[in-house]
Short mmCIF file of C-alpha atoms in Angstrom, two decimals:
data_model
loop_
_atom_site.label_atom_id
_atom_site.label_comp_id
_atom_site.label_asym_id
_atom_site.label_seq_id
_atom_site.Cartn_x
_atom_site.Cartn_y
_atom_site.Cartn_z
CA ILE A 1 -23.11 -79.82 -35.42
CA LEU A 2 -24.23 -82.25 -38.10
CA LEU A 3 -20.67 -82.68 -39.38
CA ALA A 4 -19.33 -83.35 -35.87
CA LEU A 5 -22.03 -85.92 -35.21
CA LEU A 6 -21.33 -87.58 -38.55
CA ILE A 7 -17.64 -87.83 -37.62
CA TYR A 8 -18.49 -89.50 -34.31
CA VAL A 9 -20.90 -91.95 -35.95
CA LEU A 10 -18.29 -92.84 -38.57
CA GLN A 11 -15.79 -93.34 -35.76
CA GLY A 12 -18.12 -95.89 -34.18
CA VAL A 13 -18.61 -97.68 -37.49
CA ALA A 14 -14.86 -97.65 -38.12
CA PHE A 15 -14.05 -99.17 -34.74
CA GLY A 16 -16.81 -101.75 -35.27
CA LEU A 17 -15.22 -102.77 -38.55
CA LEU A 18 -11.75 -102.71 -37.05
CA PHE A 19 -12.47 -105.01 -34.11
CA LEU A 20 -15.37 -107.02 -35.61
CA ASN A 21 -16.78 -107.22 -32.09
CA THR A 22 -19.48 -104.79 -30.97
CA PRO A 23 -18.72 -104.65 -27.21
CA VAL A 24 -14.99 -104.17 -27.83
CA ALA A 25 -15.73 -101.45 -30.39
CA ILE A 26 -18.05 -99.55 -28.03
CA VAL A 27 -15.57 -99.67 -25.17
CA SER A 28 -12.70 -98.70 -27.48
CA VAL A 29 -14.55 -95.69 -28.88
CA LEU A 30 -15.14 -94.46 -25.34
CA VAL A 31 -11.87 -95.43 -23.66
CA LEU A 32 -9.09 -94.93 -26.21
CA PRO A 33 -9.75 -91.21 -26.89
CA THR A 34 -10.06 -90.62 -23.14
CA ILE A 35 -6.73 -92.33 -22.49
CA TRP A 36 -5.16 -90.28 -25.29
CA SER A 37 -6.55 -87.05 -23.78
CA ILE A 38 -5.19 -87.91 -20.34
CA ALA A 39 -1.81 -88.85 -21.81
CA THR A 40 -1.51 -85.58 -23.72
CA MET A 41 -2.32 -83.59 -20.58
CA ALA A 42 0.01 -85.59 -18.34
CA ILE A 43 3.02 -85.87 -20.66
CA SER A 44 4.31 -82.50 -21.80
CA SER A 45 6.06 -83.89 -24.89
CA LEU A 46 2.71 -85.11 -26.25
CA GLU A 47 1.00 -81.75 -25.75
CA ASP A 48 1.61 -80.52 -29.33
CA ALA A 49 0.45 -83.83 -30.82
CA GLY A 50 -2.63 -83.69 -28.61
CA LYS A 51 -3.69 -80.41 -30.22
CA TRP A 52 -3.80 -82.17 -33.57
CA LEU A 53 -4.91 -85.69 -32.63
CA ASN A 54 -7.46 -85.19 -29.85
CA LEU A 55 -10.82 -85.55 -31.60
CA ASP A 56 -12.72 -84.10 -28.65
CA SER A 57 -10.72 -80.88 -28.57
CA VAL A 58 -10.64 -80.34 -32.34
CA THR A 59 -14.42 -80.67 -32.61
CA GLN A 60 -15.06 -77.97 -29.98
CA PRO A 61 -14.68 -75.10 -32.51
CA LEU A 62 -16.91 -77.05 -34.88
CA PHE A 63 -19.68 -77.24 -32.26
CA ALA A 64 -19.18 -73.55 -31.48
CA GLY A 65 -19.30 -72.59 -35.16
CA GLU A 66 -15.94 -70.81 -34.99
CA MET A 67 -13.79 -72.84 -37.37
CA ALA A 68 -10.67 -71.15 -38.77
CA GLY A 69 -8.01 -72.43 -41.17
CA GLN A 70 -5.90 -74.29 -38.64
CA ASP A 71 -9.01 -75.72 -36.99
CA TRP A 72 -10.02 -77.40 -40.26
CA ALA A 73 -6.52 -78.86 -40.63
CA GLN A 74 -6.60 -80.18 -37.05
CA LEU A 75 -10.06 -81.66 -37.62
CA ALA A 76 -8.89 -83.38 -40.81
CA THR A 77 -5.80 -84.78 -39.07
CA ALA A 78 -7.68 -86.08 -36.03
CA SER A 79 -10.46 -87.51 -38.21
CA GLY A 80 -7.87 -89.23 -40.35
CA VAL A 81 -6.32 -90.94 -37.33
CA TRP A 82 -9.48 -91.74 -35.35
CA VAL A 83 -11.91 -92.38 -38.22
CA LEU A 84 -10.26 -92.93 -41.61
CA LEU A 85 -7.41 -95.18 -40.48
CA PRO A 86 -9.64 -97.60 -38.49
CA LEU A 87 -12.19 -97.49 -41.32
CA LEU A 88 -9.59 -98.49 -43.91
CA VAL A 89 -8.08 -101.25 -41.77
CA GLY A 90 -11.53 -102.51 -40.78
CA THR A 91 -12.76 -102.53 -44.36
CA TRP A 92 -9.67 -104.47 -45.39
CA ARG A 93 -10.31 -106.98 -42.56
CA VAL A 94 -13.90 -107.49 -43.66
CA LEU A 95 -13.02 -107.87 -47.33
CA THR A 96 -10.23 -110.37 -46.70
CA ARG A 97 -12.08 -112.33 -44.01
CA GLU A 98 -12.82 -115.97 -44.71
CA VAL A 99 -16.48 -116.66 -45.30
CA LYS A 100 -17.84 -119.17 -42.78
#
């Protein structure tokens, strides 16, 4: 449970760095994964990608304590897209931002 909560906190920090605007980051953390979940359920061609990129569904085995080999790979992939990628882009934005 601690690892899953750490992932979600890092996701919030990553989106905060990415957008550099707290209200936009909060709304994005809540809305974008929900839109992605709805899209993967509604569009059959996105169903396979949804199994790997839906952070809510890949953390369910982590909360249950039933992680297997593929579950760890799915968690790493989803965390890379929803946490690591925004964190890297956001860090780059902060480091290259003009000081005012």
